[in-house]
PDB file of C-alpha atoms in Angstrom:
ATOM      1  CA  UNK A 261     -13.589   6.220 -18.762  1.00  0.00           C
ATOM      2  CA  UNK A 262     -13.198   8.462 -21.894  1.00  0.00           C
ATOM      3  CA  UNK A 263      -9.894  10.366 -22.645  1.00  0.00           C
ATOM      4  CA  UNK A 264     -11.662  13.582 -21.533  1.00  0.00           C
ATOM      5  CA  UNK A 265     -12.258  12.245 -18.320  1.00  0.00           C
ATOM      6  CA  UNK A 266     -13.181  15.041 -15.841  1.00  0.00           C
ATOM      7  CA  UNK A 267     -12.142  15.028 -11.595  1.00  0.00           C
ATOM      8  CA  UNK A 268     -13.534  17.388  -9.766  1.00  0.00           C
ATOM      9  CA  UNK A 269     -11.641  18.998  -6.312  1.00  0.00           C
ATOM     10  CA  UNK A 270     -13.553  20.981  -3.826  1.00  0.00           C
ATOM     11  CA  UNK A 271     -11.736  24.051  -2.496  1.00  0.00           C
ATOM     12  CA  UNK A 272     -12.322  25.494   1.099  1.00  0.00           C
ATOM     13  CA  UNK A 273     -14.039  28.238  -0.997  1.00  0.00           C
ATOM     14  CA  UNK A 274     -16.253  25.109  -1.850  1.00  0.00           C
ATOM     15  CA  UNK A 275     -15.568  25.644  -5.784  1.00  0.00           C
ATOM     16  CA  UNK A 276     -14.650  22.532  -7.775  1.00  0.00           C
ATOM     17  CA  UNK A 277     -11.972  22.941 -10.577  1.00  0.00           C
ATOM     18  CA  UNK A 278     -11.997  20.239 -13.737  1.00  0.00           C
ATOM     19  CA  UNK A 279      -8.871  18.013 -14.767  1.00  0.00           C
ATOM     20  CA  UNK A 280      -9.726  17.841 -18.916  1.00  0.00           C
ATOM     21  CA  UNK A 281      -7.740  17.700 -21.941  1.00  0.00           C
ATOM     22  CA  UNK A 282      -7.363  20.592 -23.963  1.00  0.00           C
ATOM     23  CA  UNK A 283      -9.714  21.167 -26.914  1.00  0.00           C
ATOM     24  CA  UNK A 284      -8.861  23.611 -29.660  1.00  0.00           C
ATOM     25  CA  UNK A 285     -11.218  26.069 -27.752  1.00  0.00           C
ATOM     26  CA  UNK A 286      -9.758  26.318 -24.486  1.00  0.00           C
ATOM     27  CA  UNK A 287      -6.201  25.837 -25.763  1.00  0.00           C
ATOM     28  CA  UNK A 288      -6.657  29.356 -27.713  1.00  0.00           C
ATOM     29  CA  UNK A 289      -8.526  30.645 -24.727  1.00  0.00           C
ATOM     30  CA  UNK A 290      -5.946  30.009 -22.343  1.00  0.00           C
ATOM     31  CA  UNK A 291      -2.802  30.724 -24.545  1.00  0.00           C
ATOM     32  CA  UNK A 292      -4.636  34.468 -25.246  1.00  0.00           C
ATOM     33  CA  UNK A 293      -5.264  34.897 -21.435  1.00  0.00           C
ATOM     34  CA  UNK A 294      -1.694  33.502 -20.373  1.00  0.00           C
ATOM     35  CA  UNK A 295      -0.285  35.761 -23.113  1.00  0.00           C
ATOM     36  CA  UNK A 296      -2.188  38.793 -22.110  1.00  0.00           C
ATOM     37  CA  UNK A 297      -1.469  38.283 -18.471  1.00  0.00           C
ATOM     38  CA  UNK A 298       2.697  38.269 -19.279  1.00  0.00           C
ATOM     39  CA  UNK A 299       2.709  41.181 -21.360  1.00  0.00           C
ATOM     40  CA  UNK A 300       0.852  42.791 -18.077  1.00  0.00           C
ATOM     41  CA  UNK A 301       3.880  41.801 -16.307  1.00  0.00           C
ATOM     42  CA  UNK A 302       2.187  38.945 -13.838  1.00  0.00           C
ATOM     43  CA  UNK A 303       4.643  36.616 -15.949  1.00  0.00           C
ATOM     44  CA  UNK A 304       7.610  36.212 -18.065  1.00  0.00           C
ATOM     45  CA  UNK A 305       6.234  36.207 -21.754  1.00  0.00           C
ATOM     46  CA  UNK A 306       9.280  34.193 -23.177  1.00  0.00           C
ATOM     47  CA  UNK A 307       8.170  31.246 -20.663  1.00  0.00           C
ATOM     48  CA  UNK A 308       4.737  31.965 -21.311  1.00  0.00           C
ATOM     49  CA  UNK A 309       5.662  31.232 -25.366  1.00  0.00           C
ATOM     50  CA  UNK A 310       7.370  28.171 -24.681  1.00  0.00           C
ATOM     51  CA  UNK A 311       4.865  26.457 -22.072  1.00  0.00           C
ATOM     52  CA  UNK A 312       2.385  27.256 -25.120  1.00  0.00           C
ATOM     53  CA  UNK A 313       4.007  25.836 -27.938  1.00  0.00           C
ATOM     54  CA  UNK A 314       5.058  22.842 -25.926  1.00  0.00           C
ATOM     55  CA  UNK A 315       0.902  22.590 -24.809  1.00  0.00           C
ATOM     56  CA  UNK A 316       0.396  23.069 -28.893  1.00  0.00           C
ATOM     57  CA  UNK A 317       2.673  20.276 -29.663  1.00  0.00           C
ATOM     58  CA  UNK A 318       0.688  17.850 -26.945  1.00  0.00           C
ATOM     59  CA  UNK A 319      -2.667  18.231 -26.968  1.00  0.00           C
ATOM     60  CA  UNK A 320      -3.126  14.842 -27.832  1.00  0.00           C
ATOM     61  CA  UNK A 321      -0.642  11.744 -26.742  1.00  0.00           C
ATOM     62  CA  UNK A 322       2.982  12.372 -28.386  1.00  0.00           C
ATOM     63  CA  UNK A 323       6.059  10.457 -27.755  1.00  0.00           C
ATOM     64  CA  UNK A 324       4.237   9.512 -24.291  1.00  0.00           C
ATOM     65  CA  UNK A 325       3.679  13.125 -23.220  1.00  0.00           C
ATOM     66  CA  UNK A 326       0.379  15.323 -22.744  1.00  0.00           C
ATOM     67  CA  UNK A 327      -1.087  18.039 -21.886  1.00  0.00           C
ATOM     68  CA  UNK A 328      -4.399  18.304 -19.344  1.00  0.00           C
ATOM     69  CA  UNK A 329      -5.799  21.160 -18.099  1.00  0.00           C
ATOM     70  CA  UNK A 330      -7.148  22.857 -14.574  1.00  0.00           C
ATOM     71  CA  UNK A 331     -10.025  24.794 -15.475  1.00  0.00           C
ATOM     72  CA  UNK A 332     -13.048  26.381 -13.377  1.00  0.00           C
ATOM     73  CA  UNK A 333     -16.128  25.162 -14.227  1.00  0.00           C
ATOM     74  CA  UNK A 334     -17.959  27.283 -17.394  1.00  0.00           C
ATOM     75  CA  UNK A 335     -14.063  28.502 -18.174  1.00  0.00           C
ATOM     76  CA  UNK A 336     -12.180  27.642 -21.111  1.00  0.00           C
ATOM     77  CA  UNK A 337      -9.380  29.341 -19.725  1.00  0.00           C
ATOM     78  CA  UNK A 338      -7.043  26.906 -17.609  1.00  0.00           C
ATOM     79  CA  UNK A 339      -5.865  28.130 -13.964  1.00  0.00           C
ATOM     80  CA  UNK A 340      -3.248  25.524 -14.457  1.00  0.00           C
ATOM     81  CA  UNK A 341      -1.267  22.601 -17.221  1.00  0.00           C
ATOM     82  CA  UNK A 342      -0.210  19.573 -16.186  1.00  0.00           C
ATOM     83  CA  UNK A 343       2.513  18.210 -17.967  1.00  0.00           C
ATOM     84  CA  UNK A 344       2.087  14.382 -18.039  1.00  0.00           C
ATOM     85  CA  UNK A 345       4.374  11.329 -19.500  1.00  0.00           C
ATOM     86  CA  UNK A 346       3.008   7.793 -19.554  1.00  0.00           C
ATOM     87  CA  UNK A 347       5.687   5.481 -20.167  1.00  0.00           C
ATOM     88  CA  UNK A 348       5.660   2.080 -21.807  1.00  0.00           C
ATOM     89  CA  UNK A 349       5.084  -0.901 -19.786  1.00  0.00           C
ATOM     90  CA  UNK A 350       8.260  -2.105 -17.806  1.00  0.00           C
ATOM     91  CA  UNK A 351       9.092  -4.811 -14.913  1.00  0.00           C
ATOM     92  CA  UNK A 352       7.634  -2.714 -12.829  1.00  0.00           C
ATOM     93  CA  UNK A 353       4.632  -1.486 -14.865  1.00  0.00           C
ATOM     94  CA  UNK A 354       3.566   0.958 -16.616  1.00  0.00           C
ATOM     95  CA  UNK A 355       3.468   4.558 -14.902  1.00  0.00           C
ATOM     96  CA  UNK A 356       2.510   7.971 -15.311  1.00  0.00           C
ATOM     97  CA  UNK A 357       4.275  10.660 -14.285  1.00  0.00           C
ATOM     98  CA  UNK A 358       2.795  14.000 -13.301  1.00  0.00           C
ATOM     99  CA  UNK A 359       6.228  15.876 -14.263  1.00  0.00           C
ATOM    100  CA  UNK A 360       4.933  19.669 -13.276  1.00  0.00           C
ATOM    101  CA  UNK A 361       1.870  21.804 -12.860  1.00  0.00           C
ATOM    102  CA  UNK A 362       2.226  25.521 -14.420  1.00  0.00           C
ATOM    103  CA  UNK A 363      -0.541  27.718 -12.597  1.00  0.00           C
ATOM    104  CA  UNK A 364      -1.546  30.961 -14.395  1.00  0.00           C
ATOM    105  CA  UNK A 365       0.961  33.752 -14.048  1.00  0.00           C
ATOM    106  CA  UNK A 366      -2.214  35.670 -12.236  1.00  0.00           C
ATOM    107  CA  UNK A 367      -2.767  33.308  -9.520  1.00  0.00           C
ATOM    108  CA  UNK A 368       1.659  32.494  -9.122  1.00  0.00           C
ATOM    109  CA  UNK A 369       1.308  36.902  -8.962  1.00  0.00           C
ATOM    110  CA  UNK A 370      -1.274  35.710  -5.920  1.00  0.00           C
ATOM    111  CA  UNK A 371       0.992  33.194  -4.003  1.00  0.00           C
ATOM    112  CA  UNK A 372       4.038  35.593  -4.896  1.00  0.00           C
ATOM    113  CA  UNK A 373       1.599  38.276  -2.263  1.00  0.00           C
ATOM    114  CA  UNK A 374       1.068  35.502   0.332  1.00  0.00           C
ATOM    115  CA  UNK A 375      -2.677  36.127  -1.161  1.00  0.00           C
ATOM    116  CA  UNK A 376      -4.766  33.445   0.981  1.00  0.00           C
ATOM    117  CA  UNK A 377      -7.119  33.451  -2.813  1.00  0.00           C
ATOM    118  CA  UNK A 378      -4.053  32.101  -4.808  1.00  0.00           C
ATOM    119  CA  UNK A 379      -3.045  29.850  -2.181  1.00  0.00           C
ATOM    120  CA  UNK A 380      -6.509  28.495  -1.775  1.00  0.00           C
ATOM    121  CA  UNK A 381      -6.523  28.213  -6.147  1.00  0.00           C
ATOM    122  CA  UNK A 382      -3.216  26.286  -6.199  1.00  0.00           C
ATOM    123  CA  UNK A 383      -3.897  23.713  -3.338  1.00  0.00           C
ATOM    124  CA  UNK A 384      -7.179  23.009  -5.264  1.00  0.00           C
ATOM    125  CA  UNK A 385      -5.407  22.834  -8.379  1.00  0.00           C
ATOM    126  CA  UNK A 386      -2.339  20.839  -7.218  1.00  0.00           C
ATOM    127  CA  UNK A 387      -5.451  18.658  -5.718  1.00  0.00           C
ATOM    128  CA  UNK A 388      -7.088  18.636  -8.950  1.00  0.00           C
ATOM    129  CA  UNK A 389      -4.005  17.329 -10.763  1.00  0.00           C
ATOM    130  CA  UNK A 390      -3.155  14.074  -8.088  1.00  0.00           C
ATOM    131  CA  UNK A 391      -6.971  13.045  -9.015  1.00  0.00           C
ATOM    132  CA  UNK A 392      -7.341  13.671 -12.500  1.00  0.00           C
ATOM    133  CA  UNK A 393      -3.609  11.833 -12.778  1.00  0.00           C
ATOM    134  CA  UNK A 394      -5.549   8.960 -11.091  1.00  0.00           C
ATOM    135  CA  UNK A 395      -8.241   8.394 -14.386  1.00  0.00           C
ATOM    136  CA  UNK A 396      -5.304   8.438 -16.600  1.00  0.00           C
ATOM    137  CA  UNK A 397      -3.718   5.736 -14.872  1.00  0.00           C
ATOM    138  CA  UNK A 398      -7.238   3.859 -15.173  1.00  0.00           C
ATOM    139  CA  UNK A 399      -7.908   4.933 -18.704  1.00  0.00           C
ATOM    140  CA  UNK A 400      -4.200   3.482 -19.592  1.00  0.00           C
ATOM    141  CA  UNK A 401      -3.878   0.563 -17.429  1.00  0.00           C
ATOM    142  CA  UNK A 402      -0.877   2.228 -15.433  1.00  0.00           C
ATOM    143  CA  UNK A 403      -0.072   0.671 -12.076  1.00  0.00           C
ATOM    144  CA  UNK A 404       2.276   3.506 -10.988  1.00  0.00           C
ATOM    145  CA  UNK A 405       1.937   7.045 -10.750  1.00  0.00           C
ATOM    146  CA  UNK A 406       4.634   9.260 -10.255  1.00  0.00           C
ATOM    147  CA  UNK A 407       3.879  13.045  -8.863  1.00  0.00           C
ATOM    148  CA  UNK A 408       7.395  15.289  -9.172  1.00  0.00           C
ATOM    149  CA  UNK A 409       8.252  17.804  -6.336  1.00  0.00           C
ATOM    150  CA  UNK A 410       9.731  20.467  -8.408  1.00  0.00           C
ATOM    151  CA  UNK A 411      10.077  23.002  -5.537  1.00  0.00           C
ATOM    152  CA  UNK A 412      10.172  22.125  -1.162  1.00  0.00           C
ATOM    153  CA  UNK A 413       6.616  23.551  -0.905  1.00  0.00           C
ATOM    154  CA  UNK A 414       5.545  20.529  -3.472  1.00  0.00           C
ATOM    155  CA  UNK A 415       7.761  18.178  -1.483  1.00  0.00           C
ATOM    156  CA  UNK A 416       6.272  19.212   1.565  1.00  0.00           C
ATOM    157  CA  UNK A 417       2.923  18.679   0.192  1.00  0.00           C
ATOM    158  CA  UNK A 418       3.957  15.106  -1.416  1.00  0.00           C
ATOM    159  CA  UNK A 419       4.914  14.341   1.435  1.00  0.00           C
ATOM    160  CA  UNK A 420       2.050  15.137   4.180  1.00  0.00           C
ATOM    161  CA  UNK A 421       0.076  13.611   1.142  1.00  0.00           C
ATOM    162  CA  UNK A 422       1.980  10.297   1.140  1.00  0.00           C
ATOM    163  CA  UNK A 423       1.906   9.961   5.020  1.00  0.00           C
ATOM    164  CA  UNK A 424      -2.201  10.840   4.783  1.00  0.00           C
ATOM    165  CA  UNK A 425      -2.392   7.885   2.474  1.00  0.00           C
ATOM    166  CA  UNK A 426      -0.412   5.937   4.239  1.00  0.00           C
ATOM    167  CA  UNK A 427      -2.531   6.478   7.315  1.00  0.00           C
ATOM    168  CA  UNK A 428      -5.500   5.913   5.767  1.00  0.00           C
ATOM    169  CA  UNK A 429      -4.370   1.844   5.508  1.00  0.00           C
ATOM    170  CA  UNK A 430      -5.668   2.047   1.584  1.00  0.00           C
ATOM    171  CA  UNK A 431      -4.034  -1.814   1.363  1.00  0.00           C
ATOM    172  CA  UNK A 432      -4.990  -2.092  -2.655  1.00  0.00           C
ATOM    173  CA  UNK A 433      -1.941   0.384  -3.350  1.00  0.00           C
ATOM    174  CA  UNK A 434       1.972   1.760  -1.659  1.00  0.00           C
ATOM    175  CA  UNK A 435       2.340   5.117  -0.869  1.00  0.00           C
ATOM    176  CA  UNK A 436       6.221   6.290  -0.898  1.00  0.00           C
ATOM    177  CA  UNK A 437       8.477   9.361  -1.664  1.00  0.00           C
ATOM    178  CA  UNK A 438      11.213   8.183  -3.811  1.00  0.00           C
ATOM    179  CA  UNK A 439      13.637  11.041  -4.302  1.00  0.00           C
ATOM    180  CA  UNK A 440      11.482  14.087  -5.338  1.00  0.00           C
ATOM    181  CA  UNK A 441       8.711  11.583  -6.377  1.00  0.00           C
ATOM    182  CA  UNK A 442       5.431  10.545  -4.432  1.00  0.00           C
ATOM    183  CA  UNK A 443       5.268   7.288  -5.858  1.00  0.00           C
ATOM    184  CA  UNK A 444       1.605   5.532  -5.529  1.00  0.00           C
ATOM    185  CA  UNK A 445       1.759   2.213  -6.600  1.00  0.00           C
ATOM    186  CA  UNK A 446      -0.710  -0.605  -7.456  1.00  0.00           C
ATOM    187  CA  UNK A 447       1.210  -3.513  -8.421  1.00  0.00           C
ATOM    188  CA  UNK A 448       3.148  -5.761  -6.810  1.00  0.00           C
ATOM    189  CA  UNK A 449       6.674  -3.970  -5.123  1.00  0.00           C
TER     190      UNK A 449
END
């Protein structure tokens, strides 16, 4: 599958959001809308800056880190960047790691009012990531991925996750939470 590889996740709201690399388009899209929604106070703009020039810096594959995007269909403006590092092959494999998902300061102003709209956006995102995360393993012959629980509602989530796998009895890959990591693995343990 080609680098800009898209997943789709359905929402209750049955709309599907896309898992895709940034272009130079939707990068400047999405840094003017981010921007625009700090200075309106739905974010803090110094965080804002830095999330930006980190996403400027990784657009494509550097030192083993990039940058996807969580975009509505038709938008070049990302709900949501995914912060990804795929390591180097190892004894165990090679993983990536889904280190965090940023939403838009718009939609965290949603969840931040219990909103059941921003909630329903950031499960489809956080949805949107996990699959999307799956292609890149494929398209670099991972074995591991790694999804980080920054905060207890992502742990929470990790975890009903991992034990929904689990129950499933998918037998060509290990579902486990390591620490704050779901860890899905398809090699040999």
């Amino acid at each position: 599958m080609a680098t800009t590889a898209m997943e789709y996740a359905e929402t209750p709201a049955k709309e599907k959001l896309e898992f895709r690399i940034f272009g130079a388009t939707s990068f400047a899209a999405t840094k003017d809308a981010w921007t625009l929604d700090a200075t309106n106070g739905e974010g803090f703009a110094p965080d804002v800056e830095q999330l930006m020039t980190w996403v400027a810096g990784h657009i494509a594959l550097v030192d083993n880190e990039i940058a996807y995007g969580i975009f509505s269909p038709d938008s070049e403006v990302a709900v949501g960047i995914c912060e990804l590092a795929i390591t180097k092959p190892s004894v165990r494999g090679k993983w990536v790691k889904m280190i965090r998902l940023r939403l838009r300061p718009t939609v965290e102003g949603l969840l931040f009012k219990n909103d059941p709209d921003g909630l329903l956006i950031a499960v489809s995102a956080y949805v949107s990531a996990v699959l999307g995360v799956y292609h890149v393993k494929n398209e670099h012959k991972a074995v591991i991925i790694k999804v980080y629980g920054r905060t207890q509602e992502q742990m929470r989530f990790l975890t009903l996750l991992s034990a929904a796998l689990k129950k499933g009895g998918n037998a060509t890959f290990e579902s486990k939470i390591e620490g704050r990591w779901l860890v899905l693995n398809w090699g040999k343990t």
